[in-house]
Amino acid sequence: MKPFRLALFTDSAPQFLERALLSLAQAQGFAIELKVWGFTSPLAVQDELATFQPEAVCYWLCSEQARTHQLPSIEPLLALPYHWLICNLPILDEGAFGNYALLAPSSLRARLAQWNHDLLERAQTQHNLHLIDLERLVSDLGHRQCFDARLWHMAAVALTPTATELLAERILATLRVMRGEVRKVLVTDLDDTFWSGIVSDVGAQGIHPEDSSRCAYRAWLKTLAQRGILLAIASRNEIATVQEAFARDDLDFSLEDFAAVQVAWDVPKSEMLKRIAEQLGVHTSSLVFIDDRIENRNEVRAQCPDVLVPELPEDSTCWMDVLSSLTGFETLAITEDDALRAQSIKSNQQRLALAETLSQEDYLASLEQQLTPEPLSAQNVERAAQLSQRCNRFNMCNTRHTAEELLNRKGWVYRLKDRYGDMGLISVVILEQNEIVSWVMSCRAFGRGIEQRILSHLKSMIPELCGRYQPTERNTLCANLYQENGVPLP
Amino acid sequence: MISQQLALCFCDVLRQPMPAGFECATIAELPGWDSVAHLSLMMEIEKRFQIRFRATELFAITTIPALIAVIEERQHA
């Protein structure tokens, strides 16, 4: 894969962050081409920046500069045709106003807070602006761990090496999402993870779902589920015992909350994860695995190295410290379709059950599918971009788009409903005259005749339709799609 | 003892094997050294020896013997 071209601008010494980014990217096997401008505004080197053609521009201002300088406005930057990763500013206080500082517009504290507020407001509506939450990092790590006045005054270094490494991690996590590396499924163990106790030893009534640290863990799972992450179970148990445990009134989950359930005695966890990935139609690199037992975590790491397996402390009360800092669930946007997507993947099991009992033709007819095309527009670019960032298997040219970029493209998006529910936006086609230059489709919709219907729709409007295909390791399933449907290559 | 611990710290931060004649070396001549690594080194030394350098010392200490002397002085302070 070609290196990610990142431009980095700072108003402090950039060398620590530059080094941290390069070394972390190398450790993660993520190729990056980095060009750095220290103490420079992007507005001052627009020609050089244009020559570099960055895929993203990271702009890191430091709070210390605000003591003596006015904070620059980001507005002129957003007019430039780049994807901006802009760090918010950790809040400092010069101590001149006491508790009144936030109310005094000229105080350092109020100015930094106002700048952050403006940035946040812009990020909510500006598609080419992505926030890097440095303020949260500082709040997690503690002010004294992040700042060292000696480094600032002697060398204009704005963050300690420790904090800089964590900032690099956050920036890289965002770059990876821009490249389509998205974690979609969280797989959890049950015993001593989801609840306290081993259900096969103590029985369904003997486990402790009310254990405070497990309650916090499950609340975290609920939040992930609400934002569209699928949940799955991988547990060494008997299904009847697990069902009995989930029937307890004081357990705030039911088995139906899980898109896939793997419960068995004699199957290694790695194998369970592979089965879950297959069942949900995702690659194992989309999975995050949580298990209290180190031998299970290590077995999964050895057998499925692309699964993200956070190292949990033995003491479960400290788990959320680790899990809340996980960068695996980074996203560029949250759309209404996220919840629909999760729901439709879950209902896929009902579809699969139906498919087993009917012929392919009868199955498709019985689904009562309604495919609705819509022109690509401001109303749907956010979800369209997200789909292009998430799709690897049905991505004809391995293209990733951002919402901002899609606003200037011509194309169609397709929504799908069937008797089991609304799947939301499932496909995006980008056209240049009569040529399909990019086509992504959710793997949930693949193999249901949808791709043929999309091509028919396009052919009905474009007489000499042709389509571009660029093979990758992941998109082999659509290698012959154009040929099989009478669409020539350009 | 300080010298050995210090050498280990340099090896870890600079990611280099221990050079011959470390005890009397000039810091800037050690393999893998540069100004960015220098600050990382000083921060790491503070952590491992539980001492704190003065701001001016961060760049003013240029040799290993001088560094060892400051560490000894701070530890006995």
Coordinates of C-alpha atoms in Angstrom, one line a residue:
Chain A
M1 CA 0.0 0.0 0.0
K2 CA 1.3 3.5 -0.8
P3 CA 2.4 5.5 2.1
F4 CA 0.0 8.0 3.7
R5 CA 1.1 11.5 2.9
L6 CA 0.7 13.6 6.0
A7 CA 1.7 17.3 6.3
L8 CA 2.4 18.4 9.9
F9 CA 2.3 22.0 11.0
T10 CA 3.2 23.2 14.5
D11 CA 3.8 26.4 16.3
S12 CA 6.3 24.7 18.6
A13 CA 9.4 22.5 18.0
P14 CA 8.0 19.7 15.9
Q15 CA 10.8 17.1 16.2
F16 CA 9.4 15.1 19.1
L17 CA 6.0 14.6 17.3
E18 CA 7.7 13.9 14.0
R19 CA 9.9 11.2 15.6
A20 CA 7.0 9.7 17.5
L21 CA 4.8 9.5 14.4
L22 CA 7.4 7.9 12.3
S23 CA 8.5 5.4 15.0
L24 CA 4.9 4.5 15.9
A25 CA 3.9 4.1 12.3
Q26 CA 6.8 1.8 11.7
A27 CA 5.9 -0.2 14.7
Q28 CA 2.3 -0.6 13.5
G29 CA 3.4 -1.4 9.9
F30 CA 1.6 1.7 8.6
A31 CA 3.5 3.4 5.9
I32 CA 3.6 7.1 6.2
E33 CA 5.3 9.9 4.2
L34 CA 5.6 12.9 6.5
K35 CA 6.5 16.4 5.7
V36 CA 7.0 18.8 8.6
W37 CA 6.8 22.6 8.9
G38 CA 7.7 23.8 12.4
F39 CA 6.7 27.3 13.6
T40 CA 4.8 27.8 10.3
S41 CA 1.2 28.4 9.3
P42 CA -0.1 26.4 6.3
L43 CA -1.2 29.7 4.8
A44 CA 2.4 30.7 4.4
V45 CA 3.5 27.7 2.3
Q46 CA 0.5 27.0 0.2
D47 CA 2.5 26.3 -3.0
E48 CA 4.8 23.8 -1.2
L49 CA 1.8 22.2 0.4
A50 CA 0.1 21.9 -3.0
T51 CA 3.2 20.2 -4.5
F52 CA 3.3 17.7 -1.6
Q53 CA -0.3 16.8 -2.2
P54 CA -1.0 15.6 1.3
E55 CA -3.9 13.2 2.0
A56 CA -4.3 15.0 5.3
V57 CA -2.8 18.0 7.1
C58 CA -2.3 17.9 10.8
Y59 CA -2.2 21.3 12.5
W60 CA -1.0 21.3 16.1
L61 CA -1.1 24.6 17.9
C62 CA 0.1 24.7 21.5
S63 CA -1.6 26.4 24.4
E64 CA 1.7 28.0 25.6
Q65 CA 1.8 30.2 22.6
A66 CA -1.5 31.7 23.6
R67 CA 0.1 33.3 26.6
T68 CA 1.9 35.8 24.4
H69 CA 0.2 35.6 21.0
Q70 CA -3.3 35.8 19.7
L71 CA -4.7 32.4 18.7
P72 CA -5.0 32.1 14.9
S73 CA -8.3 31.5 13.3
I74 CA -8.8 28.2 11.5
E75 CA -11.3 29.6 9.0
P76 CA -8.9 30.5 6.2
L77 CA -7.4 26.9 6.5
L78 CA -10.7 25.2 6.0
A79 CA -11.1 26.9 2.6
L80 CA -8.0 25.1 1.4
P81 CA -8.8 21.8 -0.3
Y82 CA -7.3 19.4 2.4
H83 CA -8.5 17.2 5.1
W84 CA -7.6 18.9 8.3
L85 CA -6.7 17.1 11.5
I86 CA -6.7 19.9 14.1
C87 CA -5.8 19.4 17.8
N88 CA -7.9 21.2 20.4
L89 CA -6.0 23.1 23.0
P90 CA -5.3 21.9 26.5
I91 CA -6.6 24.5 29.0
L92 CA -4.0 26.5 30.9
D93 CA -4.6 29.2 33.4
E94 CA -2.3 32.1 34.2
G95 CA -3.9 32.4 37.6
A96 CA -4.7 36.1 37.2
F97 CA -8.4 35.8 37.6
G98 CA -8.9 33.0 40.1
N99 CA -12.3 31.3 39.8
Y100 CA -13.4 34.1 37.6
A101 CA -11.1 33.2 34.8
L102 CA -13.7 31.5 32.6
L103 CA -15.9 34.5 32.8
A104 CA -13.2 37.0 31.9
P105 CA -12.9 36.9 28.1
S106 CA -9.3 38.1 28.1
S107 CA -8.0 35.4 30.5
L108 CA -5.9 32.7 29.0
R109 CA -8.3 30.1 30.2
A110 CA -11.3 31.7 28.6
R111 CA -9.5 32.3 25.3
L112 CA -8.4 28.7 25.0
A113 CA -11.8 27.5 26.0
Q114 CA -13.4 29.8 23.4
W115 CA -11.1 28.6 20.7
N116 CA -11.9 25.0 21.5
H117 CA -15.6 25.7 21.4
D118 CA -15.3 27.4 18.0
L119 CA -13.3 24.5 16.7
L120 CA -15.8 22.0 18.0
E121 CA -18.7 23.9 16.4
R122 CA -16.9 24.0 13.0
A123 CA -16.1 20.3 13.2
Q124 CA -19.7 19.5 13.6
T125 CA -20.6 20.9 10.2
Q126 CA -17.3 21.1 8.3
H127 CA -16.7 17.8 6.5
N128 CA -13.0 18.3 5.9
L129 CA -12.2 19.1 9.6
H130 CA -11.4 16.2 12.0
L131 CA -10.7 17.0 15.6
I132 CA -7.8 15.4 17.5
D133 CA -8.8 15.5 21.1
L134 CA -5.5 16.5 22.8
E135 CA -7.4 18.2 25.6
R136 CA -8.8 14.8 26.6
L137 CA -5.4 13.2 26.5
V138 CA -4.0 15.8 28.8
S139 CA -7.0 15.4 31.1
D140 CA -6.4 11.6 31.2
L141 CA -2.7 11.8 31.8
G142 CA -2.6 14.8 34.0
H143 CA -1.2 18.3 33.4
R144 CA 2.2 17.6 35.1
Q145 CA 2.8 14.5 33.0
C146 CA 2.1 16.4 29.8
F147 CA 3.8 19.8 30.3
D148 CA 7.3 20.6 31.4
A149 CA 8.0 24.4 31.5
R150 CA 11.8 23.7 31.2
L151 CA 11.2 22.0 27.8
W152 CA 9.1 24.8 26.6
H153 CA 11.3 27.7 27.7
M154 CA 14.6 26.1 26.8
A155 CA 13.6 24.3 23.5
A156 CA 10.1 25.3 22.6
V157 CA 9.0 21.7 23.1
A158 CA 5.3 21.9 23.9
L159 CA 4.6 18.4 25.3
T160 CA 6.6 15.9 27.3
P161 CA 7.9 12.8 25.3
T162 CA 5.2 10.6 27.0
A163 CA 2.4 12.9 26.0
T164 CA 3.8 13.3 22.5
E165 CA 3.8 9.6 22.0
L166 CA 0.1 9.4 23.0
L167 CA -0.7 12.3 20.7
A168 CA 1.0 10.5 17.8
E169 CA -1.1 7.4 18.6
R170 CA -4.3 9.5 18.3
I171 CA -3.2 11.1 15.0
L172 CA -2.3 7.7 13.6
A173 CA -5.6 6.2 14.6
T174 CA -7.4 8.8 12.6
L175 CA -5.1 8.2 9.6
R176 CA -5.9 4.5 9.7
V177 CA -9.6 5.2 9.7
M178 CA -9.1 7.5 6.6
R179 CA -7.5 4.4 5.0
G180 CA -10.5 2.2 5.8
E181 CA -9.1 0.4 8.8
V182 CA -12.1 0.3 11.0
R183 CA -13.0 -1.9 13.9
K184 CA -16.7 -2.9 13.6
V185 CA -17.2 -5.7 16.1
L186 CA -16.4 -6.1 19.8
V187 CA -16.2 -9.8 20.9
T188 CA -16.5 -10.3 24.6
D189 CA -15.8 -13.2 26.9
L190 CA -18.4 -13.9 29.5
D191 CA -17.0 -15.4 32.7
D192 CA -15.1 -13.0 34.9
T193 CA -15.3 -10.5 32.0
F194 CA -19.0 -9.7 31.3
W195 CA -20.0 -10.8 34.7
S196 CA -18.1 -11.7 37.8
G197 CA -17.9 -15.5 38.5
I198 CA -17.7 -18.6 36.4
V199 CA -21.2 -19.7 35.4
S200 CA -20.4 -23.3 34.8
D201 CA -19.0 -23.6 38.4
V202 CA -21.5 -21.5 40.4
G203 CA -24.6 -21.7 38.2
A204 CA -26.6 -18.9 36.7
Q205 CA -27.7 -17.7 40.1
G206 CA -24.1 -17.7 41.5
I207 CA -22.6 -15.2 39.1
H208 CA -22.4 -11.5 40.0
P209 CA -23.5 -9.2 37.2
E210 CA -23.9 -6.4 39.8
D211 CA -20.1 -6.2 40.3
S212 CA -19.4 -2.5 39.9
S213 CA -16.4 -2.9 37.4
R214 CA -18.5 -5.3 35.2
C215 CA -21.4 -2.8 35.3
A216 CA -19.0 -0.1 34.0
Y217 CA -17.7 -2.5 31.3
R218 CA -21.3 -3.4 30.2
A219 CA -22.2 0.3 30.1
W220 CA -19.3 0.8 27.8
L221 CA -20.5 -2.1 25.6
K222 CA -24.0 -0.5 25.4
T223 CA -22.5 2.8 24.3
L224 CA -20.5 1.1 21.6
A225 CA -23.6 -0.8 20.5
Q226 CA -25.6 2.4 20.3
R227 CA -23.0 4.0 18.0
G228 CA -23.1 1.0 15.7
I229 CA -20.4 -1.3 16.9
L230 CA -21.6 -4.9 16.8
L231 CA -21.3 -7.0 19.9
A232 CA -20.5 -10.7 19.9
I233 CA -19.7 -13.4 22.4
A234 CA -16.9 -15.9 22.5
S235 CA -17.2 -18.0 25.6
R236 CA -16.1 -21.5 26.8
N237 CA -19.4 -22.7 28.2
E238 CA -22.6 -24.6 27.5
I239 CA -25.2 -22.6 25.6
A240 CA -28.0 -23.7 28.0
T241 CA -26.1 -22.3 31.0
V242 CA -25.4 -19.1 29.2
Q243 CA -29.0 -18.7 28.2
E244 CA -30.0 -19.3 31.9
A245 CA -27.6 -16.6 33.0
F246 CA -29.0 -14.1 30.4
A247 CA -32.5 -14.8 31.7
R248 CA -31.6 -13.2 35.0
D249 CA -33.6 -10.1 35.6
D250 CA -30.7 -8.1 37.0
L251 CA -28.6 -8.6 33.8
D252 CA -29.0 -5.5 31.6
F253 CA -28.4 -7.4 28.4
S254 CA -30.1 -10.2 26.5
L255 CA -28.6 -12.6 24.1
E256 CA -30.5 -10.8 21.3
D257 CA -28.2 -7.9 21.9
F258 CA -25.4 -9.9 20.3
A259 CA -25.0 -10.2 16.6
A260 CA -23.0 -13.4 16.9
V261 CA -22.7 -15.9 19.8
Q262 CA -20.0 -18.5 19.9
V263 CA -20.3 -20.7 23.0
A264 CA -18.5 -24.1 23.1
W265 CA -16.1 -26.0 25.4
D266 CA -13.6 -27.4 23.0
V267 CA -13.1 -24.6 20.5
P268 CA -10.1 -22.2 20.9
K269 CA -11.0 -18.5 21.2
S270 CA -9.2 -17.7 17.9
E271 CA -11.4 -20.2 16.1
M272 CA -14.5 -18.7 17.7
L273 CA -13.4 -15.3 16.4
K274 CA -12.8 -16.6 12.9
R275 CA -16.4 -18.0 12.9
I276 CA -17.8 -14.8 14.2
A277 CA -16.0 -12.8 11.4
E278 CA -17.3 -15.3 8.8
Q279 CA -20.9 -15.2 10.2
L280 CA -20.9 -11.4 10.2
G281 CA -19.2 -11.1 6.8
V282 CA -16.3 -9.0 8.1
H283 CA -12.5 -9.6 8.1
T284 CA -10.9 -10.5 11.4
S285 CA -9.1 -7.2 11.3
S286 CA -12.5 -5.6 12.1
L287 CA -12.6 -7.3 15.5
V288 CA -11.7 -6.2 19.0
F289 CA -11.4 -9.0 21.6
I290 CA -11.9 -8.6 25.3
D291 CA -11.1 -11.4 27.7
D292 CA -9.9 -11.4 31.3
R293 CA -7.6 -14.4 30.8
I294 CA -4.2 -13.7 29.5
E295 CA -3.8 -17.2 27.9
N296 CA -6.9 -16.5 25.8
R297 CA -5.6 -13.1 24.8
N298 CA -2.3 -14.5 23.8
E299 CA -3.8 -17.4 21.9
V300 CA -5.9 -14.9 19.9
R301 CA -2.9 -12.6 19.3
A302 CA -0.8 -15.6 18.1
Q303 CA -3.5 -17.1 15.8
C304 CA -5.2 -13.9 14.6
P305 CA -2.6 -11.1 14.8
D306 CA -4.9 -8.6 13.1
V307 CA -7.5 -8.8 15.9
L308 CA -7.1 -5.9 18.4
V309 CA -6.6 -7.5 21.8
P310 CA -6.2 -4.9 24.6
E311 CA -4.0 -5.9 27.5
L312 CA -6.2 -5.8 30.6
P313 CA -4.9 -5.4 34.1
E314 CA -5.6 -8.3 36.4
D315 CA -7.6 -6.0 38.6
S316 CA -11.0 -5.5 36.8
T317 CA -11.6 -2.1 38.6
C318 CA -8.8 -0.7 36.3
W319 CA -10.2 -2.1 33.0
M320 CA -12.0 1.1 32.0
D321 CA -8.7 3.1 32.4
V322 CA -7.4 0.9 29.5
L323 CA -10.6 0.5 27.5
S324 CA -11.5 4.2 27.6
S325 CA -8.1 5.0 26.0
L326 CA -8.5 2.5 23.2
T327 CA -7.9 4.0 19.8
G328 CA -9.5 1.1 18.0
F329 CA -12.9 2.6 17.7
E330 CA -11.8 5.8 16.1
T331 CA -14.3 7.2 13.6
L332 CA -14.6 10.2 11.4
A333 CA -18.3 10.6 11.7
I334 CA -21.3 9.1 13.4
T335 CA -24.3 8.9 11.2
E336 CA -27.9 7.8 11.6
D337 CA -27.2 4.8 9.5
D338 CA -24.8 3.4 12.1
A339 CA -27.6 2.1 14.3
L340 CA -29.5 0.8 11.2
R341 CA -26.3 -1.0 10.1
A342 CA -26.0 -2.8 13.4
Q343 CA -29.6 -3.8 13.3
S344 CA -29.4 -5.1 9.7
I345 CA -26.4 -7.2 10.4
K346 CA -28.2 -8.8 13.3
S347 CA -31.2 -9.5 11.2
N348 CA -28.9 -11.2 8.7
Q349 CA -29.1 -14.3 10.8
Q350 CA -32.9 -14.4 10.1
R351 CA -32.2 -13.9 6.4
L352 CA -29.6 -16.7 6.4
A353 CA -32.1 -19.0 8.1
L354 CA -34.6 -18.2 5.4
A355 CA -32.0 -18.7 2.7
E356 CA -31.4 -22.2 3.9
T357 CA -35.0 -23.3 3.4
L358 CA -35.6 -21.7 0.0
S359 CA -34.1 -21.7 -3.5
Q360 CA -32.0 -18.6 -4.3
E361 CA -34.8 -17.2 -6.5
D362 CA -37.5 -17.8 -3.9
Y363 CA -35.3 -16.5 -1.2
L364 CA -34.7 -13.2 -3.0
A365 CA -38.4 -12.8 -3.8
S366 CA -39.4 -13.5 -0.2
L367 CA -37.1 -10.8 1.1
E368 CA -39.3 -8.1 -0.6
Q369 CA -36.3 -5.9 -1.2
Q370 CA -36.8 -2.3 -2.0
L371 CA -33.8 -0.6 -3.5
T372 CA -34.1 3.2 -3.6
P373 CA -31.5 5.3 -5.6
E374 CA -30.7 8.8 -4.6
P375 CA -28.4 11.3 -6.3
L376 CA -25.2 11.9 -4.3
S377 CA -25.9 15.1 -2.4
A378 CA -25.1 17.1 0.8
Q379 CA -27.9 15.1 2.5
N380 CA -26.1 11.8 2.1
V381 CA -22.3 12.5 1.7
E382 CA -21.5 11.9 5.3
R383 CA -22.8 8.3 5.3
A384 CA -21.5 7.8 1.7
A385 CA -18.0 8.8 2.8
Q386 CA -18.2 6.6 5.8
L387 CA -19.2 3.6 3.7
S388 CA -16.3 4.2 1.4
Q389 CA -13.9 4.2 4.4
R390 CA -15.4 1.0 5.8
C391 CA -15.8 -1.2 2.7
N392 CA -12.9 -3.4 1.7
R393 CA -14.4 -6.5 0.1
F394 CA -16.8 -4.7 -2.3
N395 CA -14.7 -1.7 -3.2
M396 CA -14.1 -1.9 -6.9
C397 CA -11.1 0.5 -7.0
N398 CA -10.1 0.5 -3.3
T399 CA -11.1 4.1 -3.1
R400 CA -11.7 6.1 0.1
H401 CA -13.7 9.3 -0.1
T402 CA -14.3 12.0 2.4
A403 CA -17.7 13.8 2.6
E404 CA -16.1 17.1 1.5
E405 CA -14.7 15.5 -1.6
L406 CA -18.0 13.7 -2.4
L407 CA -19.8 17.1 -2.4
N408 CA -18.0 17.8 -5.7
R409 CA -18.6 14.4 -7.3
K410 CA -21.5 13.1 -9.4
G411 CA -23.0 9.7 -8.5
W412 CA -25.7 7.7 -6.8
V413 CA -26.3 6.2 -3.4
Y414 CA -28.6 3.4 -2.8
R415 CA -30.8 2.6 0.2
L416 CA -32.1 -0.9 0.8
K417 CA -35.1 -2.1 2.8
D418 CA -36.4 -5.6 3.1
R419 CA -39.0 -7.5 5.2
Y420 CA -36.5 -7.7 8.1
G421 CA -35.8 -4.0 8.3
D422 CA -34.2 -0.9 6.9
M423 CA -30.5 -1.3 6.1
G424 CA -30.0 2.3 5.3
L425 CA -27.5 3.5 2.7
I426 CA -25.7 0.4 1.4
S427 CA -23.9 1.4 -1.8
V428 CA -22.2 4.4 -3.4
V429 CA -21.4 4.8 -7.1
I430 CA -19.3 7.6 -8.4
L431 CA -19.4 8.4 -12.1
E432 CA -17.3 10.4 -14.5
Q433 CA -19.3 10.8 -17.7
N434 CA -20.2 7.2 -18.6
E435 CA -17.6 5.5 -16.4
I436 CA -18.0 4.1 -12.9
V437 CA -14.8 5.3 -11.3
S438 CA -15.7 4.1 -7.8
W439 CA -18.2 1.7 -6.5
V440 CA -18.5 0.5 -2.9
M441 CA -21.2 -1.7 -1.4
S442 CA -21.7 -3.0 2.1
C443 CA -21.0 -6.7 2.3
R444 CA -24.4 -7.0 4.0
A445 CA -26.1 -6.4 0.7
F446 CA -23.8 -8.5 -1.4
G447 CA -25.1 -11.8 -3.0
R448 CA -28.7 -10.7 -3.0
G449 CA -28.9 -9.5 -6.6
I450 CA -28.5 -5.9 -5.5
E451 CA -25.3 -5.3 -7.5
Q452 CA -27.2 -6.4 -10.7
R453 CA -30.1 -4.1 -9.9
I454 CA -27.7 -1.2 -9.3
L455 CA -26.1 -1.8 -12.7
S456 CA -29.5 -2.0 -14.4
H457 CA -30.4 1.3 -12.9
L458 CA -27.2 2.9 -14.1
K459 CA -27.5 1.3 -17.6
S460 CA -31.0 2.7 -17.9
M461 CA -29.6 6.2 -17.7
I462 CA -26.2 5.8 -19.2
P463 CA -26.2 4.0 -22.6
E464 CA -22.5 3.1 -22.8
L465 CA -21.8 2.4 -19.2
C466 CA -18.3 1.1 -18.4
G467 CA -16.7 0.4 -15.1
R468 CA -13.2 0.5 -13.6
Y469 CA -11.9 -2.3 -11.4
Q470 CA -8.6 -2.3 -9.5
P471 CA -7.7 -5.6 -7.8
T472 CA -6.6 -5.7 -4.2
E473 CA -6.0 -8.5 -1.8
R474 CA -9.5 -7.9 -0.3
N475 CA -11.8 -7.2 -3.3
T476 CA -11.4 -10.4 -5.3
L477 CA -15.1 -11.2 -4.8
C478 CA -16.1 -8.5 -7.3
A479 CA -13.3 -9.3 -9.8
N480 CA -15.6 -10.5 -12.6
L481 CA -18.7 -8.5 -11.7
Y482 CA -18.5 -6.1 -14.6
Q483 CA -17.8 -8.9 -17.1
E484 CA -20.6 -11.1 -15.8
N485 CA -23.1 -8.2 -16.2
G486 CA -22.0 -7.0 -19.6
V487 CA -20.3 -3.9 -18.4
P488 CA -17.0 -3.3 -20.3
L489 CA -13.9 -2.0 -18.7
P490 CA -13.0 1.5 -19.8
Chain B
M1 CA 26.7 1.7 39.8
I2 CA 25.4 5.1 38.5
S3 CA 27.6 4.7 35.5
Q4 CA 26.1 1.3 34.6
Q5 CA 22.5 2.4 35.2
L6 CA 23.2 5.5 33.1
A7 CA 24.7 3.4 30.3
L8 CA 21.6 1.2 30.2
C9 CA 19.4 4.3 30.0
F10 CA 21.4 5.7 27.0
C11 CA 21.2 2.3 25.3
D12 CA 17.4 2.2 25.7
V13 CA 16.8 5.7 24.6
L14 CA 19.3 5.9 21.7
R15 CA 18.6 2.2 20.8
Q16 CA 22.3 1.6 20.4
P17 CA 24.7 -1.0 22.0
M18 CA 26.9 0.3 24.9
P19 CA 29.9 2.1 23.4
A20 CA 33.4 1.5 24.6
G21 CA 34.7 4.2 26.9
F22 CA 31.2 5.3 27.9
E23 CA 32.3 6.6 31.4
C24 CA 34.4 9.4 29.9
A25 CA 32.4 10.1 26.7
T26 CA 31.1 13.4 25.4
I27 CA 27.4 13.0 25.2
A28 CA 27.0 14.5 21.7
E29 CA 29.5 12.0 20.3
L30 CA 27.6 8.9 21.4
P31 CA 26.1 7.0 18.5
G32 CA 22.4 7.8 17.9
W33 CA 22.6 11.1 19.7
D34 CA 20.9 14.3 18.4
S35 CA 19.2 17.2 20.1
V36 CA 15.8 15.6 20.2
A37 CA 17.2 12.4 21.6
H38 CA 19.1 14.5 24.1
L39 CA 15.9 15.8 25.7
S40 CA 14.3 12.4 25.8
L41 CA 17.5 11.2 27.5
M42 CA 17.4 13.9 30.2
M43 CA 13.7 13.2 30.9
E44 CA 14.4 9.4 31.1
I45 CA 17.4 10.0 33.4
E46 CA 15.1 12.1 35.7
K47 CA 12.6 9.3 35.9
R48 CA 15.1 6.5 36.5
F49 CA 17.2 8.3 39.1
Q50 CA 14.3 10.2 40.6
I51 CA 16.1 13.6 40.3
R52 CA 15.3 16.9 38.6
F53 CA 17.6 18.9 36.4
R54 CA 17.6 22.7 36.4
A55 CA 16.4 24.1 33.1
T56 CA 19.9 25.4 32.2
E57 CA 21.4 22.0 32.9
L58 CA 19.3 20.3 30.3
F59 CA 21.7 21.5 27.6
A60 CA 24.7 22.6 29.7
I61 CA 25.7 19.1 30.8
T62 CA 27.8 17.8 27.9
T63 CA 29.8 14.9 29.2
I64 CA 29.1 11.7 31.0
P65 CA 31.4 12.5 34.0
A66 CA 29.5 15.8 34.4
L67 CA 26.2 14.0 34.2
I68 CA 27.3 11.5 36.8
A69 CA 28.4 14.3 39.1
V70 CA 25.0 16.0 38.9
I71 CA 23.2 12.8 39.6
E72 CA 25.3 12.0 42.6
E73 CA 24.9 15.5 43.9
R74 CA 21.1 15.4 43.5
Q75 CA 20.8 12.0 45.1
H76 CA 22.7 13.1 48.1
A77 CA 21.0 16.5 48.4

